[in-house]
XYZ file of C-alpha atoms in Angstrom:
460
model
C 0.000 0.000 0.000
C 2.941 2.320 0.872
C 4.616 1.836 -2.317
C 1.775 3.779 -4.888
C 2.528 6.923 -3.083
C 5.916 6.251 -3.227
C 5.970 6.261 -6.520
C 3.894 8.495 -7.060
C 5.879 10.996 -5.341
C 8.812 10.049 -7.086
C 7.331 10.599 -10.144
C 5.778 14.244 -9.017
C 10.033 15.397 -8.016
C 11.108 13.983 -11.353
C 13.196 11.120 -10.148
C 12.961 8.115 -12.531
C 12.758 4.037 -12.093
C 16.200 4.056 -12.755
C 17.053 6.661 -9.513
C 18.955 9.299 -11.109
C 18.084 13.048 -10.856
C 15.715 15.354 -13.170
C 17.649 16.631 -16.502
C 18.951 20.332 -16.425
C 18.470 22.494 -19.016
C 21.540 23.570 -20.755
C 21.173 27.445 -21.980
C 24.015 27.764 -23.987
C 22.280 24.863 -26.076
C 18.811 26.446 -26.313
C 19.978 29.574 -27.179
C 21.881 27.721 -29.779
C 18.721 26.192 -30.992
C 17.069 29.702 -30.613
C 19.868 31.100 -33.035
C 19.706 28.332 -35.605
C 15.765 29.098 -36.287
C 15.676 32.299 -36.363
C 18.578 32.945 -38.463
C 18.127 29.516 -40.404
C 18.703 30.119 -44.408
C 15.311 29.377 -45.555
C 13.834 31.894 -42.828
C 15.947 34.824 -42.376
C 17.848 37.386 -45.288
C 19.445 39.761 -44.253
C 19.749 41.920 -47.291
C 15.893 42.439 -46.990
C 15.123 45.532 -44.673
C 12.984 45.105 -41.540
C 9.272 46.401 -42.219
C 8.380 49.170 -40.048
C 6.111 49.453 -36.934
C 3.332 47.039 -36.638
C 4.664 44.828 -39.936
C 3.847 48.035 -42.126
C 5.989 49.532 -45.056
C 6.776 52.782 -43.371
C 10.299 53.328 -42.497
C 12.918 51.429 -39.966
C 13.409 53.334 -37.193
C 17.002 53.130 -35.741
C 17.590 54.956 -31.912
C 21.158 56.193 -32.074
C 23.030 56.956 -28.759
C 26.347 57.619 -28.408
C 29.322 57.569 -25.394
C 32.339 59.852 -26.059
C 34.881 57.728 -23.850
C 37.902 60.868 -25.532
C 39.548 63.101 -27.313
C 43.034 62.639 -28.729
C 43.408 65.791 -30.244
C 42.035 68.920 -31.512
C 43.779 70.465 -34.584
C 43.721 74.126 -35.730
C 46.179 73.139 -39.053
C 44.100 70.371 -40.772
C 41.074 71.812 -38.932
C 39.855 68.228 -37.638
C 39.775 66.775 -34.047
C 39.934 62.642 -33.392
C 37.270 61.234 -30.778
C 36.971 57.657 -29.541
C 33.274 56.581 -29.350
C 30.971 54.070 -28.285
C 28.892 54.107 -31.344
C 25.130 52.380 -30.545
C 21.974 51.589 -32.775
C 19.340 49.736 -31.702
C 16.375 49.084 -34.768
C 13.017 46.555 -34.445
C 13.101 43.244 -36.610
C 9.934 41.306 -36.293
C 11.619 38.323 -38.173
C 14.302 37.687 -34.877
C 11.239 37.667 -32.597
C 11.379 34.564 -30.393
C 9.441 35.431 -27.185
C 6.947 32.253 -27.867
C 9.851 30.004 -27.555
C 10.837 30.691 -24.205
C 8.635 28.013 -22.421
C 10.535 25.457 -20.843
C 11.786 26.368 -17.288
C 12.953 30.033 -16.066
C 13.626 30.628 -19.850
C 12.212 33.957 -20.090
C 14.591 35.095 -17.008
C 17.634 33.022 -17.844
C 17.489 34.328 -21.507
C 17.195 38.143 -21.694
C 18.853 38.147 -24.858
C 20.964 36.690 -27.376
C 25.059 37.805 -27.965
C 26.567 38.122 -31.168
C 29.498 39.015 -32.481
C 29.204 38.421 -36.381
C 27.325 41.478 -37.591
C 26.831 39.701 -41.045
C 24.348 37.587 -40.244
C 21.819 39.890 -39.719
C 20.302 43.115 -41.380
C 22.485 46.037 -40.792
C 21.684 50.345 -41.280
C 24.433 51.599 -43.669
C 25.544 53.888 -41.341
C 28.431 56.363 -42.211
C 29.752 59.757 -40.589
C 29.094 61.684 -42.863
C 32.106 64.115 -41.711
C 34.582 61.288 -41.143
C 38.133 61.825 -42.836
C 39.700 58.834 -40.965
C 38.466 55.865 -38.899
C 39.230 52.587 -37.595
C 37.928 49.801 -35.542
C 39.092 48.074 -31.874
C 40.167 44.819 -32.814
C 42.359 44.482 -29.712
C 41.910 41.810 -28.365
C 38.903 40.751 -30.145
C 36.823 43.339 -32.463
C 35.152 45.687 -29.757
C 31.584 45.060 -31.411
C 28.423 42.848 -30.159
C 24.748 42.228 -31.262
C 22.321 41.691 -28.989
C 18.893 40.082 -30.034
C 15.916 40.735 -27.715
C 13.019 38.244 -27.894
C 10.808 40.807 -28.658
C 12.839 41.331 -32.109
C 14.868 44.332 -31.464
C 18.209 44.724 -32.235
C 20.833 46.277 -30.008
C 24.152 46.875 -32.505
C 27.534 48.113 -29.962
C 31.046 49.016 -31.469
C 34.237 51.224 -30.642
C 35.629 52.926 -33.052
C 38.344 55.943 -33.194
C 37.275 58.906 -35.786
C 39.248 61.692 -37.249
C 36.270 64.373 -37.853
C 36.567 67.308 -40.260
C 36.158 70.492 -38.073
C 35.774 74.053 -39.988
C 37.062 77.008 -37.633
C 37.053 80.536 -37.243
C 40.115 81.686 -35.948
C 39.612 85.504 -36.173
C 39.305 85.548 -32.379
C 42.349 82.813 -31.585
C 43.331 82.162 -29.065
C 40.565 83.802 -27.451
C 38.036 81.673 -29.625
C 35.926 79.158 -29.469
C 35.013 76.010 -32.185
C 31.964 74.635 -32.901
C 32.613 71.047 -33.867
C 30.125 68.246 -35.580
C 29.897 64.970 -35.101
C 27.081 63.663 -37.896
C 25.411 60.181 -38.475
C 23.753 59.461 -41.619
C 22.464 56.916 -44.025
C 24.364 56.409 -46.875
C 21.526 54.861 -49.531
C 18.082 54.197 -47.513
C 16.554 57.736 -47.954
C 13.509 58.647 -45.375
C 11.217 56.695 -46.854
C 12.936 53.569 -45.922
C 14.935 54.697 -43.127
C 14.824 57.062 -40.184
C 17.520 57.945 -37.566
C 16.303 58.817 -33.578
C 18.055 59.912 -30.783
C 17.344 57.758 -27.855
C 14.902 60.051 -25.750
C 17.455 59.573 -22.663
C 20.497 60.277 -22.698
C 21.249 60.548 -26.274
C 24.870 61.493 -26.107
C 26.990 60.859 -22.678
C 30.240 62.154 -21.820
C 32.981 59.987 -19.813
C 33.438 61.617 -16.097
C 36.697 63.859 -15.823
C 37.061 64.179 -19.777
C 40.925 66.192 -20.342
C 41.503 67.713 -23.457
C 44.623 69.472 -24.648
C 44.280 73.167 -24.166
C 40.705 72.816 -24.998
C 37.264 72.659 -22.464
C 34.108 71.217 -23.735
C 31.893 73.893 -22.648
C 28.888 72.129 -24.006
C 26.635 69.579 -26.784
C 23.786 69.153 -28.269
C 21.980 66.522 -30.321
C 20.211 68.024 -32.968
C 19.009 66.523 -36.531
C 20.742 67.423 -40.317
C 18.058 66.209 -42.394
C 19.962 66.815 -46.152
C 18.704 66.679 -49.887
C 20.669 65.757 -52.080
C 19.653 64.333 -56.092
C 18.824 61.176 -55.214
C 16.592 61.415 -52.643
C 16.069 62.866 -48.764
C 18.744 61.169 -46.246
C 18.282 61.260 -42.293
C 20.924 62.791 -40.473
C 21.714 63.245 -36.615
C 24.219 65.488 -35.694
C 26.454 66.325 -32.309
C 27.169 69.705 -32.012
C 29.946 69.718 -29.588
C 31.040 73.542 -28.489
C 34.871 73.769 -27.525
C 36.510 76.664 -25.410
C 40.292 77.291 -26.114
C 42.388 77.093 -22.442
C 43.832 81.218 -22.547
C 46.293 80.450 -20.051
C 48.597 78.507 -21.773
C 48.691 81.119 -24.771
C 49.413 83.883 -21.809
C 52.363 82.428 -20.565
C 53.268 81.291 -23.827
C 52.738 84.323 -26.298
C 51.318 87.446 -24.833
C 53.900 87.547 -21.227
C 56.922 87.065 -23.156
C 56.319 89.368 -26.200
C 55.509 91.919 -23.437
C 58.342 91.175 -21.774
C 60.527 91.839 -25.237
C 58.639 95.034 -25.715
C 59.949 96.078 -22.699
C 63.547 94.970 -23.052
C 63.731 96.950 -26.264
C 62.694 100.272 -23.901
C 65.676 99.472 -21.876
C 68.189 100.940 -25.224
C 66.481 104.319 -23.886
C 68.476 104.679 -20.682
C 71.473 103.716 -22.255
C 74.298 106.526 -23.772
C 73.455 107.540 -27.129
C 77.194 107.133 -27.748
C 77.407 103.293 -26.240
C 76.324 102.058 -29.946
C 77.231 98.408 -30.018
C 74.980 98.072 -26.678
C 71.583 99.963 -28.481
C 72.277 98.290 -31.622
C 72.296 95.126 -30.002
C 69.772 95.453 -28.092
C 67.645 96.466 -30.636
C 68.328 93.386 -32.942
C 68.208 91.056 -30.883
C 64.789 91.985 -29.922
C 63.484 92.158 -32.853
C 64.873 88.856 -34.727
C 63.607 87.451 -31.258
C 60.030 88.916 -32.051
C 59.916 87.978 -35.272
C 61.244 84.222 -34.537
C 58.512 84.020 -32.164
C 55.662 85.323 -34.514
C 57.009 82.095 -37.377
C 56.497 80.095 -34.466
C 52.922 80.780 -33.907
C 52.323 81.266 -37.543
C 53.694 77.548 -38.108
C 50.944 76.103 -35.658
C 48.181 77.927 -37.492
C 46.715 77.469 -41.078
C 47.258 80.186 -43.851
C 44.239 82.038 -43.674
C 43.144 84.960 -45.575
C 41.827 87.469 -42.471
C 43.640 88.701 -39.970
C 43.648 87.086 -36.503
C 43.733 88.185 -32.737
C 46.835 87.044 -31.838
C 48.145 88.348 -35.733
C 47.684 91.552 -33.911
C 49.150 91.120 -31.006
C 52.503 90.009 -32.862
C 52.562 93.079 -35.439
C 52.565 95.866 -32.696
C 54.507 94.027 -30.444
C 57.193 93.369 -33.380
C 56.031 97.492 -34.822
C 57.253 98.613 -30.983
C 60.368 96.906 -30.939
C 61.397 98.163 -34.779
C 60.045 101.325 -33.251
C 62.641 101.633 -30.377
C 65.026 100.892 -33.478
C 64.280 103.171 -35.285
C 64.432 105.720 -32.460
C 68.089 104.974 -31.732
C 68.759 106.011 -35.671
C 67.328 108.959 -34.885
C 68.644 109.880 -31.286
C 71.942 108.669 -33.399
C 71.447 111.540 -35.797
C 70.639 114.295 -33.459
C 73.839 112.967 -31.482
C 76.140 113.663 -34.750
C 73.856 116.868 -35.334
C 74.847 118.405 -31.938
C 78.266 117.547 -32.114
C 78.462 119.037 -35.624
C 76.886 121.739 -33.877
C 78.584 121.970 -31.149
C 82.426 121.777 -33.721
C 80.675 125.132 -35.350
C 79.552 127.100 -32.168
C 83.426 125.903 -30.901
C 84.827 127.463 -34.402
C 82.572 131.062 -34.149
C 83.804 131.207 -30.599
C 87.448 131.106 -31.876
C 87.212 133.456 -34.700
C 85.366 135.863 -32.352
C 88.268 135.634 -29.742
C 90.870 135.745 -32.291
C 89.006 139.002 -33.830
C 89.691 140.532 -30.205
C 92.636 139.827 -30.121
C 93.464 141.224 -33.458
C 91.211 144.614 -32.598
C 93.496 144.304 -29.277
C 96.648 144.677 -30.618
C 95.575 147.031 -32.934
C 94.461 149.170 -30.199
C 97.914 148.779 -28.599
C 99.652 150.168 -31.820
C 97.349 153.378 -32.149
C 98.220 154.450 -28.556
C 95.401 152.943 -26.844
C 92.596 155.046 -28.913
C 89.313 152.900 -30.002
C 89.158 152.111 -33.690
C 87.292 154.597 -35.574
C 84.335 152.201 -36.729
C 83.766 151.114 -33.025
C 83.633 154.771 -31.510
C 80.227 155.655 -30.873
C 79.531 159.506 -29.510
C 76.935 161.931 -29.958
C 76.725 164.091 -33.152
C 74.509 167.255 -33.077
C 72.197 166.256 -29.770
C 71.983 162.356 -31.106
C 72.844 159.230 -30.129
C 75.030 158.050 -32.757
C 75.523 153.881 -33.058
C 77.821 152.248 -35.612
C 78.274 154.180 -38.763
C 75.277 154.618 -40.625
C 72.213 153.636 -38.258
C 71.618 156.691 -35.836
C 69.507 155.535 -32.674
C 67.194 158.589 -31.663
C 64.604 158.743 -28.717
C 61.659 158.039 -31.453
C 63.058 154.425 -32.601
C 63.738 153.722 -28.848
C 60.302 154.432 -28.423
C 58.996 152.291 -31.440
C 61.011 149.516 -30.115
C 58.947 149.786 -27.271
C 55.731 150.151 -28.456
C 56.691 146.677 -30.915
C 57.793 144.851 -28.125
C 56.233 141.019 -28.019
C 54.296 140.204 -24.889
C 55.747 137.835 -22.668
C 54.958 134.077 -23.687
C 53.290 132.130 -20.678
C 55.793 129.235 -19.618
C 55.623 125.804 -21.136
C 56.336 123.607 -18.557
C 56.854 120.756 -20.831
C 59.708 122.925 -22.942
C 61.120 124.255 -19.572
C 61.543 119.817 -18.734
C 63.307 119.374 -21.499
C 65.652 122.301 -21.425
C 66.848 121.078 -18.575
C 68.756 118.282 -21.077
C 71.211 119.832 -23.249
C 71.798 117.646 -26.115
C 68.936 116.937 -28.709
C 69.720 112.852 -28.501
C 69.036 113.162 -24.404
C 65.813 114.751 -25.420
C 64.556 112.246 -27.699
C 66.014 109.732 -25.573
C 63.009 111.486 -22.419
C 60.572 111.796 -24.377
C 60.451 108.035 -25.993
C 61.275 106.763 -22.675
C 57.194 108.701 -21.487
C 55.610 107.976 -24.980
C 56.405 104.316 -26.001
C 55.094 102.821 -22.510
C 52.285 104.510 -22.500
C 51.487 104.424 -26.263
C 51.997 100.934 -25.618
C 49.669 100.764 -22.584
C 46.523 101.750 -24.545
C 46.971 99.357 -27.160
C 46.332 97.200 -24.490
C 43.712 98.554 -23.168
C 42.004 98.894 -26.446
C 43.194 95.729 -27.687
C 41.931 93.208 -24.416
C 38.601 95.592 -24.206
C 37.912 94.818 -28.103
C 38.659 91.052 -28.276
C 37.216 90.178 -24.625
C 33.979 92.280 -25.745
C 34.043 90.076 -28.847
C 34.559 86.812 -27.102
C 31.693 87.365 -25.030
C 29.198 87.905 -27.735
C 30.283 84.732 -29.482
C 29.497 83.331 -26.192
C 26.038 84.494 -26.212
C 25.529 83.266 -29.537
């Protein structure tokens, strides 16, 4: 009597006759068998595109997301900028449904979905960036791609791949600009009417944490759409709009502190002796093949373009001052020989005058001490009689005074510099006032204009 139960209940645990223990189902091999229907060649081609929502004819949808995992680099010569990416689509398929087919067991919670790896074996969106100049896949250590089937038929499509993006600048404002840079997703032949890019509603694009870029800041992105006509047809676009801020400081240490500091070095030739010339000439070349190495420099990092940059001019005054403070030593050079030359003359007058004294002297002596007769001067008839020939009477002493100029007010600038004797020491005062401070409002002008400008491109 006891042994119906028995069996009974060893029947109900799935034991057998034979003892041994229920069979456990092997995933790997279902999903195997899950694979091999779906995909089997009398059921599935891929070259035929999926139909659209509810089985209709209206267009694949494919939700794009993207993760920007870094940048490599960010050049203003080829105008481009390379990003690694974790590139995503994910698209429905009604033919790779298998949801009825999950019925033995915990089949529906063991198998979430399927893994691939071969993207050739099912139907694919010819995808391409449509601003791409270079790219490449991950293939270390296996190819950085997977497919992942859902029983409900959609397809999840993964991959890593490095780009080299075309990036058109405006570098009127460099280095105190900032790029707008694309990154753009297209179809290559499906137009709209077969095929339609999404951005994922969440999340479309994601940024890795602590993202470093050299002498750059992403300040900002935005997904957006680029929808473009061409003569074959309308193609959906998605686009990444990524807004980049150039780092200033590294240009102000760089650039803008040491061609002021040259600038200033060049002012140094003006409290110097106009005579030492090997020292001002020196000085002044130096500077200025030191300028103009530095402007190459910059010039070399930066494409030929046809206007006329911020930092173009910074260079050209900076390199105008120190030709300027050049110049002026040619010219404080000149006025130096002038007041020598000058000074040789006044010397020469000064001799010829004393040696006509001494000559009216002697004469003097030989005539017995009596004045020569053309430098007696006496009174003839009641009137003041000057050298021979120009009378002085009280009426032109009194029309000298009546034409007598009225006393100029003092110029205290002209007063300053008469306290310097030589024409060179002059100069040499005066550039050492109006190069600084000609100098200072360039700056003032030139920081005021280009930060103004900066900011309304920020607005923008």
């Amino acid at each position: 009597m006891l042994q119906v139960p028995l069996l009974l209940l060893l029947l109900h645990t799935g034991w057998g006759m034979q003892g041994l223990p229920p069979r456990r189902i092997n995933y790997r091999e279902e999903e195997k068998k899950i694979l091999d229907e779906i995909l089997g060649k009398g059921v599935y081609d891929q070259r035929i595109r999926p139909s659209g929502s509810n089985g209709t004819d209206a267009a694949t949808l494919i939700m794009v997301n993207l993760f920007i995992r870094s940048f490599a680099k960010i050049d203003d010569v080829k105008m481009e900028y390379s990003v690694q990416i974790t590139f995503r689509q994910k698209w429905q398929d009604d033919r790779l449904t298998y949801m009825n087919r999950l019925t033995k067991g915990d089949m529906k919670e063991r198998i979430k979905y399927l893994t691939m790896t071969d993207a050739r074996k099912v139907w694919m969106p010819d995808t391409f960036f449509r601003n791409e100049k270079e790219g490449r896949f991950h293939n270390i250590l296996v190819p950085n791609v997977y497919i992942r089937i859902f029983p409900d038929g959609f397809v999840l499509y993964s991959i890593r791949v490095s780009l080299t993006l075309a990036c058109p600048m405006n570098l009127k404002l460099y280095p105190l600009d900032r790029q707008k840079c694309s990154l753009r997703v297209a179809s290559y032949g499906w137009t709209t009417d077969d095929l339609r890019y999404q951005w994922k509603q969440e999340d479309p694009v994601q940024i890795v944490k602590d993202l470093h870029l050299p002498r750059f800041t992403l300040e900002k992105y935005v997904s957006d759409y680029c929808n473009i006509k061409t003569n074959t047809g309308e193609y959906s676009c998605l686009t990444v709009d990524l807004t980049f801020k150039r780092e200033f400081s590294y240009y102000l240490l760089t650039i803008y502190v040491p061609c002021c500091m040259l600038v200033i070095v060049s002012w140094v030739s003006f409290w110097l002796d106009p005579n030492a010339v090997p020292a001002r000439v020196s000085l002044g070349v130096t500077t200025l093949l030191t300028m103009s190495t530095q402007q190459a420099s910059i010039n070399n990092s930066l494409p030929p373009v046809a206007y006329t940059k911020a930092i173009d001019v910074w260079t050209g005054v900076c390199i105008f001052f120190v030709f300027g403070a050049l110049l002026e030593y040619a010219l404080v050079n000149y006025a130096s020989r002038s007041d020598a030359s000058r000074i040789r003359k006044r010397k020469a007058k000064k001799q010829i005058e004393i040696d006509k004294a001494a000559f009216e002297a002697e004469q003097m002596e030989e005539n017995g001490g009596a004045f020569p007769m053309k430098q007696m001067a006496g009174r003839r008839n009641g009137e003041s009689v000057g050298p021979p020939g120009y009378p002085v009477t009280h009426n032109n002493i009194h029309q000298c005074e009546i034409h007598m100029k009225p006393r100029k007010r003092r110029n205290f600038l002209m007063a300053w510099l008469n306290k310097f004797p030589s024409r060179a020491k002059k100069i040499d005062v005066l550039s050492r006032v109006i190069f600084p401070a000609i100098f200072a409002f360039f700056n003032i002008s030139y920081w005021t204009f280009y930060l103004t400008q900066e900011a309304n491109t920020d607005v923008k």
